[in-house]
Coordinates of C-alpha atoms in Angstrom, one line a residue:
M1 CA -9.8 -17.2 17.2
T2 CA -6.4 -18.1 16.2
S3 CA -4.7 -17.8 12.7
T4 CA -5.1 -21.6 12.2
Q5 CA -8.8 -21.2 12.5
R6 CA -11.0 -20.3 9.3
P7 CA -13.2 -17.4 10.4
S8 CA -16.9 -17.3 9.3
P9 CA -18.0 -14.2 7.4
A10 CA -19.8 -13.0 10.3
K11 CA -16.9 -13.2 12.6
T12 CA -14.6 -11.8 9.6
R13 CA -16.9 -8.6 9.7
I14 CA -16.8 -8.4 13.6
A15 CA -13.0 -8.8 13.3
S16 CA -12.6 -5.9 10.9
R17 CA -15.0 -3.8 13.2
I18 CA -12.9 -4.4 16.1
V19 CA -9.4 -4.1 14.3
A20 CA -10.5 -0.5 13.3
T21 CA -11.8 0.4 16.7
A22 CA -8.8 -0.7 18.4
L23 CA -6.2 1.1 16.2
V24 CA -8.3 3.9 17.1
T25 CA -7.1 3.8 18.4
G26 CA -4.7 3.1 16.9
L27 CA -2.8 0.4 15.6
A28 CA -4.3 -1.0 13.3
G29 CA -7.8 -1.4 12.4
L30 CA -6.5 -4.5 13.7
A31 CA -5.8 -3.4 17.0
G32 CA -9.1 -4.9 18.0
L33 CA -8.6 -8.0 16.7
T34 CA -6.8 -9.1 19.7
G35 CA -9.4 -8.0 21.8
L36 CA -12.1 -10.2 20.3
A37 CA -13.9 -12.3 22.7
G38 CA -10.9 -11.4 25.0
Q39 CA -8.6 -13.9 23.2
S40 CA -4.8 -13.9 23.0
V41 CA -2.3 -15.3 21.0
A42 CA 0.6 -17.6 21.5
A43 CA 3.5 -16.7 23.8
P44 CA 5.8 -14.3 21.8
T45 CA 9.4 -15.1 20.9
A46 CA 11.7 -12.2 19.6
S47 CA 13.3 -12.6 15.9
A48 CA 13.4 -11.3 12.4
A49 CA 10.2 -10.9 10.3
S50 CA 8.3 -14.1 9.0
A51 CA 8.7 -15.4 5.5
A52 CA 4.9 -15.2 5.1
S53 CA 4.2 -12.6 2.2
P54 CA 1.0 -10.6 1.2
T55 CA -0.5 -11.2 -2.2
P56 CA 2.1 -9.9 -4.9
A57 CA 1.3 -6.6 -6.5
T58 CA 0.9 -6.8 -10.2
A59 CA 1.4 -3.6 -11.5
S60 CA 2.8 -3.1 -15.3
A61 CA 6.5 -3.1 -15.5
K62 CA 6.3 -0.2 -18.1
E63 CA 4.1 1.9 -15.7
S64 CA 5.7 4.8 -14.1
P65 CA 5.6 5.2 -10.1
R66 CA 3.3 8.3 -10.5
T67 CA 0.8 6.3 -12.8
A68 CA 0.9 3.4 -10.7
L69 CA 0.2 5.5 -7.4
R70 CA -2.8 7.2 -9.3
K71 CA -4.3 4.1 -10.0
D72 CA -3.9 2.7 -6.6
V73 CA -5.3 5.6 -4.8
D74 CA -8.3 5.4 -7.3
A75 CA -8.7 1.7 -6.5
I76 CA -8.9 2.4 -2.7
T77 CA -11.9 5.1 -3.6
R78 CA -13.7 2.6 -5.6
T79 CA -14.1 0.3 -2.4
G80 CA -16.1 3.1 -0.6
S81 CA -13.3 5.3 0.8
V82 CA -14.6 9.0 0.7
G83 CA -11.2 10.8 0.4
V84 CA -7.7 9.3 -0.4
I85 CA -4.1 10.7 -0.2
A86 CA -1.1 8.9 -0.8
Q87 CA 2.7 9.9 -1.0
S88 CA 5.6 7.5 -2.0
S89 CA 9.2 8.8 -1.3
G90 CA 12.6 7.3 -2.1
P91 CA 16.0 7.7 -4.1
R92 CA 14.0 7.3 -7.3
G93 CA 11.7 10.4 -6.7
H94 CA 8.8 11.7 -4.6
Y95 CA 5.3 10.9 -6.0
A96 CA 1.8 12.0 -4.5
A97 CA -1.8 11.4 -5.5
A98 CA -5.5 12.3 -4.1
S99 CA -8.7 10.9 -5.0
G100 CA -12.3 11.5 -3.9
V101 CA -13.5 14.4 -2.0
A102 CA -12.1 16.1 1.4
D103 CA -15.6 17.4 2.3
T104 CA -19.2 15.5 1.2
T105 CA -21.1 18.7 1.6
T106 CA -18.8 21.1 -0.3
R107 CA -17.5 18.4 -2.6
E108 CA -14.0 19.9 -2.4
R109 CA -11.5 17.8 -3.6
A110 CA -9.0 15.7 -1.4
R111 CA -5.8 17.4 -1.6
V112 CA -2.3 16.0 -1.0
G113 CA -1.4 18.6 1.8
D114 CA -4.5 17.9 3.9
R115 CA -4.3 17.2 7.4
F116 CA -6.1 14.0 9.0
R117 CA -6.3 12.1 12.3
I118 CA -3.5 9.5 12.1
G119 CA -5.1 7.4 15.2
S120 CA -2.7 4.7 16.3
A121 CA 0.3 5.8 14.2
T122 CA 0.6 8.2 17.2
K123 CA 2.1 5.2 19.1
T124 CA 5.4 5.2 17.1
F125 CA 5.8 9.1 18.1
V126 CA 5.1 8.1 21.8
S127 CA 7.4 5.0 21.7
T128 CA 10.2 7.1 20.3
V129 CA 10.0 9.7 23.0
M130 CA 10.0 6.8 25.7
L131 CA 13.3 5.0 24.0
Q132 CA 14.8 8.5 23.8
L133 CA 14.5 8.7 27.6
V134 CA 15.8 5.2 27.8
G135 CA 19.0 6.3 26.0
E136 CA 19.3 9.3 28.4
G137 CA 19.1 7.0 31.3
R138 CA 15.9 8.6 32.5
V139 CA 13.8 5.4 32.3
S140 CA 14.5 1.8 31.8
L141 CA 12.6 -0.6 29.8
D142 CA 12.6 -3.0 32.8
D143 CA 11.0 -0.6 35.1
T144 CA 7.5 -1.5 36.4
V145 CA 4.5 0.5 35.9
D146 CA 4.2 0.7 39.5
H147 CA 7.7 2.3 39.8
W148 CA 6.5 5.4 38.1
L149 CA 2.7 5.1 38.7
P150 CA 2.2 3.6 42.2
G151 CA -1.3 1.9 42.4
V152 CA -2.6 3.1 39.0
V153 CA -2.8 -0.4 37.6
S154 CA -4.7 -2.5 40.4
G155 CA -7.6 -4.6 41.1
N156 CA -9.5 -7.3 39.3
G157 CA -6.0 -9.2 38.9
N158 CA -4.2 -6.3 37.3
D159 CA -0.9 -5.6 38.8
G160 CA 1.3 -2.8 37.8
R161 CA 4.3 -4.2 40.0
H162 CA 4.6 -7.1 37.4
I163 CA 4.2 -5.1 34.2
T164 CA 7.4 -3.5 32.3
V165 CA 7.5 -0.4 30.2
R166 CA 9.0 -2.9 27.6
Q167 CA 5.6 -4.8 28.0
L168 CA 3.8 -1.6 27.6
L169 CA 5.4 -0.8 24.4
Q170 CA 5.3 -4.2 23.0
H171 CA 1.6 -5.0 23.9
T172 CA 2.6 -7.9 26.1
S173 CA 1.2 -6.6 29.3
G174 CA -2.0 -8.4 29.2
L175 CA -4.0 -5.3 29.9
Y176 CA -7.6 -5.1 28.9
D177 CA -7.8 -2.7 25.9
Y178 CA -10.1 0.1 27.1
T179 CA -11.6 0.9 23.9
A180 CA -13.4 -2.5 23.7
D181 CA -15.5 -1.1 26.6
F182 CA -15.8 2.4 25.3
P183 CA -19.1 3.4 23.4
E184 CA -17.6 6.7 22.2
M185 CA -15.5 4.7 19.7
T186 CA -18.0 1.8 19.0
T187 CA -21.3 3.1 18.5
A188 CA -23.0 6.2 16.9
N189 CA -25.0 7.0 20.0
G190 CA -22.2 6.6 22.2
F191 CA -19.9 9.2 19.9
Q192 CA -22.5 11.7 19.8
A193 CA -23.1 11.8 23.4
D194 CA -19.3 11.9 24.3
R195 CA -17.5 13.5 21.3
Y196 CA -16.7 16.6 23.1
T197 CA -16.0 15.1 26.5
T198 CA -12.5 15.6 27.9
W199 CA -11.1 12.3 29.4
T200 CA -8.3 12.0 31.6
P201 CA -5.5 9.0 31.1
E202 CA -6.5 8.0 34.6
Q203 CA -10.2 7.6 33.6
L204 CA -9.4 5.5 30.6
V205 CA -7.0 3.3 32.7
A206 CA -9.9 2.8 35.0
I207 CA -12.0 1.4 32.3
A208 CA -9.5 -1.1 31.4
T209 CA -8.8 -2.3 35.0
R210 CA -12.5 -3.0 35.7
H211 CA -11.8 -6.1 33.5
K212 CA -9.4 -8.9 34.3
P213 CA -6.1 -9.0 32.4
N214 CA -6.1 -11.1 29.2
F215 CA -3.0 -13.0 30.5
A216 CA -0.1 -12.8 32.5
P217 CA 2.4 -10.0 31.5
G218 CA 5.0 -11.2 28.9
T219 CA 3.3 -14.5 28.2
N220 CA 1.3 -13.5 25.1
W221 CA 0.6 -10.7 22.8
A222 CA -2.5 -8.8 22.6
Y223 CA -3.0 -5.2 21.2
A224 CA -4.3 -2.8 23.8
N225 CA -4.5 0.8 23.7
T226 CA -4.4 1.0 27.5
N227 CA -0.6 0.2 27.1
Y228 CA 0.0 3.7 25.4
V229 CA -2.1 5.7 27.8
L230 CA 0.2 4.5 30.5
A231 CA 3.1 5.2 28.6
G232 CA 2.0 8.8 28.2
M233 CA 1.6 8.9 31.9
I234 CA 5.1 7.7 32.5
I235 CA 6.5 10.1 30.4
E236 CA 4.8 12.9 32.0
K237 CA 5.9 11.4 35.4
A238 CA 9.7 11.2 34.2
T239 CA 9.9 14.3 32.4
G240 CA 7.5 16.8 34.1
H241 CA 5.8 17.5 30.8
S242 CA 2.8 16.0 29.1
W243 CA 3.5 13.5 26.3
Q244 CA 2.2 16.2 23.9
Q245 CA 4.9 18.6 25.0
E246 CA 7.8 16.0 24.8
V247 CA 6.7 14.8 21.2
T248 CA 6.5 18.3 20.1
R249 CA 9.8 19.3 21.7
R250 CA 11.6 16.3 20.6
I251 CA 10.2 15.4 17.4
I252 CA 7.5 17.7 15.8
H253 CA 10.0 20.8 16.0
P254 CA 13.2 19.4 15.4
L255 CA 12.1 17.7 12.2
G256 CA 10.1 20.8 11.1
L257 CA 7.1 18.8 10.9
R258 CA 4.8 21.9 10.4
N259 CA 1.4 20.1 9.8
T260 CA 1.8 17.8 12.6
L261 CA 0.0 18.3 15.9
A262 CA -0.3 16.5 19.3
P263 CA -3.5 18.2 20.7
T264 CA -4.9 17.8 24.3
T265 CA -8.6 18.7 23.9
Q266 CA -8.8 20.6 20.9
S267 CA -11.8 19.2 19.0
R268 CA -11.3 20.8 15.5
I269 CA -8.6 20.0 13.0
P270 CA -7.0 23.4 11.9
G271 CA -6.4 24.5 8.5
P272 CA -7.0 22.4 5.3
H273 CA -8.0 18.8 6.4
L274 CA -9.8 15.9 5.2
R275 CA -13.3 15.5 7.0
G276 CA -14.2 12.0 8.5
Y277 CA -17.2 9.9 8.1
S278 CA -18.6 6.8 9.8
N279 CA -21.8 5.2 10.6
F280 CA -19.9 3.0 13.4
Y281 CA -20.3 -0.5 12.0
G282 CA -24.0 0.1 11.1
T283 CA -25.1 1.4 14.4
G284 CA -26.4 4.7 12.9
E285 CA -26.4 6.7 9.9
T286 CA -23.3 7.8 8.3
M287 CA -22.2 11.0 10.0
D288 CA -19.6 13.6 10.0
V289 CA -17.1 12.7 12.8
T290 CA -14.3 15.0 12.1
D291 CA -14.7 17.1 15.4
L292 CA -13.6 14.9 18.4
N293 CA -12.1 15.7 21.7
P294 CA -8.7 13.8 21.1
S295 CA -8.5 13.3 24.9
A296 CA -10.5 10.0 24.1
A297 CA -7.5 8.5 22.6
G298 CA -4.8 10.3 24.2
A299 CA -1.2 8.9 23.9
A300 CA -2.8 5.8 22.0
G301 CA -4.0 7.8 19.0
A302 CA -4.8 11.4 19.3
M303 CA -2.3 13.0 16.8
V304 CA -3.0 15.0 13.6
S305 CA -0.7 14.8 10.6
T306 CA -0.2 14.8 6.7
T307 CA 1.3 12.3 4.4
G308 CA 4.4 14.5 3.7
D309 CA 5.1 14.9 7.5
L310 CA 4.7 11.2 8.4
S311 CA 7.0 10.4 5.5
R312 CA 9.7 12.8 6.9
F313 CA 9.1 11.4 10.4
Y314 CA 9.5 7.5 9.3
S315 CA 12.5 8.3 7.3
A316 CA 14.3 10.3 10.1
L317 CA 13.3 7.7 12.6
L318 CA 14.5 4.5 10.6
G319 CA 17.4 6.5 9.1
G320 CA 18.7 6.6 12.8
R321 CA 18.2 10.5 13.4
L322 CA 15.8 10.2 16.5
L323 CA 17.3 7.2 18.4
R324 CA 20.5 6.1 19.3
P325 CA 21.4 2.6 17.8
A326 CA 20.7 0.7 20.7
Q327 CA 17.3 2.2 21.2
L328 CA 16.6 1.9 17.5
S329 CA 17.3 -1.8 17.6
E330 CA 15.1 -2.5 20.6
M331 CA 12.1 -0.7 18.7
K332 CA 12.8 -2.9 15.8
T333 CA 13.3 -6.2 17.9
T334 CA 9.7 -7.9 17.2
V335 CA 7.6 -10.6 18.3
R336 CA 5.0 -12.5 16.4
A337 CA 1.6 -10.6 16.3
E338 CA -0.9 -13.1 15.2
G339 CA -3.9 -10.8 16.2
L340 CA -2.8 -8.5 13.4
D341 CA -2.9 -11.2 10.6
A342 CA -6.4 -10.3 9.3
V343 CA -5.0 -7.2 8.1
W344 CA -1.2 -7.8 7.8
P345 CA -0.7 -11.5 7.4
G346 CA 2.6 -12.6 9.1
A347 CA 3.0 -9.3 11.0
R348 CA 5.3 -8.9 14.0
Y349 CA 5.3 -6.2 16.7
G350 CA 8.2 -4.1 18.1
L351 CA 8.3 -1.4 20.5
G352 CA 5.7 1.1 18.8
L353 CA 6.6 -0.4 15.2
Q354 CA 5.1 -3.3 13.3
E355 CA 7.1 -5.6 10.7
V356 CA 5.2 -6.7 7.8
P357 CA 6.3 -9.1 5.2
L358 CA 6.7 -7.8 1.5
S359 CA 5.6 -9.7 -1.5
C360 CA 9.1 -9.0 -3.2
G361 CA 10.9 -10.4 -0.3
G362 CA 12.2 -8.8 2.9
S363 CA 9.8 -6.7 5.2
Y364 CA 8.7 -3.1 6.0
Y365 CA 8.1 -1.1 9.1
T366 CA 4.9 0.5 9.7
H367 CA 2.1 1.5 12.4
G368 CA -1.6 1.4 11.3
G369 CA -3.8 4.1 12.6
D370 CA -7.6 4.0 13.0
I371 CA -9.9 6.4 14.6
P372 CA -13.7 6.8 13.7
G373 CA -13.6 8.4 10.2
F374 CA -10.1 8.0 9.3
S375 CA -7.4 5.2 8.5
T376 CA -3.8 5.7 8.0
R377 CA -1.5 3.0 6.6
S378 CA 2.2 3.5 5.8
G379 CA 5.5 1.5 5.1
A380 CA 9.1 2.3 5.4
S381 CA 12.2 0.5 4.5
A382 CA 14.6 -0.6 7.3
D383 CA 17.1 2.2 6.4
G384 CA 14.2 4.8 5.9
R385 CA 15.3 5.6 2.6
R386 CA 11.9 4.4 1.1
V387 CA 8.6 5.6 2.6
V388 CA 5.0 5.4 1.5
V389 CA 2.0 6.8 3.4
V390 CA -1.7 6.5 2.7
A391 CA -4.6 8.0 4.6
T392 CA -8.3 7.3 3.8
T393 CA -11.7 8.6 5.2
G394 CA -15.1 6.8 5.7
D395 CA -15.6 3.2 6.8
T396 CA -13.3 0.4 5.7
A397 CA -15.6 -2.1 3.4
P398 CA -16.7 -5.1 5.5
D399 CA -15.5 -7.4 2.7
Q400 CA -11.9 -6.0 3.5
S401 CA -11.5 -4.9 0.0
T402 CA -10.4 -1.4 1.5
E403 CA -7.8 -2.8 3.6
K404 CA -6.6 -5.1 0.7
A405 CA -6.4 -2.0 -1.7
K406 CA -4.6 0.1 1.0
N407 CA -1.9 -2.8 1.7
A408 CA -1.5 -3.3 -2.0
L409 CA -0.6 0.2 -2.7
V410 CA 2.0 0.3 0.2
D411 CA 3.5 -3.1 -1.0
R412 CA 3.6 -2.3 -4.8
A413 CA 5.2 1.4 -4.0
L414 CA 8.1 -0.3 -1.8
C415 CA 8.6 -3.2 -4.1
A416 CA 8.8 -0.9 -7.2
S417 CA 11.4 1.1 -5.3
G418 CA 13.6 -1.5 -4.4
G419 CA 11.6 -3.5 -1.6
K420 CA 13.7 -4.1 1.7

């Protein structure tokens, strides 16, 4: 299915399901769109953001940012989300709001400082570490996967000798998305059977290489969590430390992200947190899916954070505090990502960073994140001075109303604070 075809309601529901699955993992509940029926999109070309814009936000001009944010989180809750937390930060002030409950059993209210699983938003942290290594001359974006991981990507037409680090970070490798063949992330029974299983990165990559690639490296764009599992492996090979250790040492500690974690196999979220709930696209009864061995997502989506910490991270990243100018420019150089259009019309993808059009003109940077029971959306201006983050729990409504409400919150908050 391409962006020029009009999907049927049934296909739209399937696309929504796959999107959320893939993002698991990460990216975007869209992540999976690109894996739908193994289809890919047109060959990418690097350039600025598309002029396409989302539906304009329509908040009252007299409404305060705090009131507008509160109304927007309540609107998301009305679409069926269990808990919603949002934070908007910029030169004009910092505002936060919460709606719904953190726990359906205790009925404890969702709180602004609660932790949650960030899914594919993990990818931006991993990409940042990789680009730091590039800036240090320890890795090149033109290095092949096979240079660092000989023989790991092979068989069934897969060949790591022809896939570069850049293509991994950009999702132009053509590799199959392992989450599309991973019952733990897609069915209730699969989740129950393996939620505490420890997976190695090699096992996750092996799931992907059982399948033929979607296209030749560098010829198309298609979101695949496999790419970032491999990126995490390369980080470890280049540094001698796991990607979790490098993210913690290079980003979490220097920025003082006290509520951000890069866990390995710890299944529980420590401290105050939102609990996640899912029925896995109707394959079972709605269940509490909070406890999960994060090795199933790995470098593609294992991290835990808060809206406050994510706001600080995006502000530091886009403000130039984490990467040298050359590497930040590489991260922000995007290609068209039609596979994300169902959630972000006109989206483009850089190196672990999405670019999305604003209704008021210009664009913002982000990376969506979805993992069973949790969804994260965000937006940051190009200079990092304006950031908005929203986290939700529960399944996304099949009519896309939840996605539309989340995107409207991000768009409205950024446009109200000055847009691009």
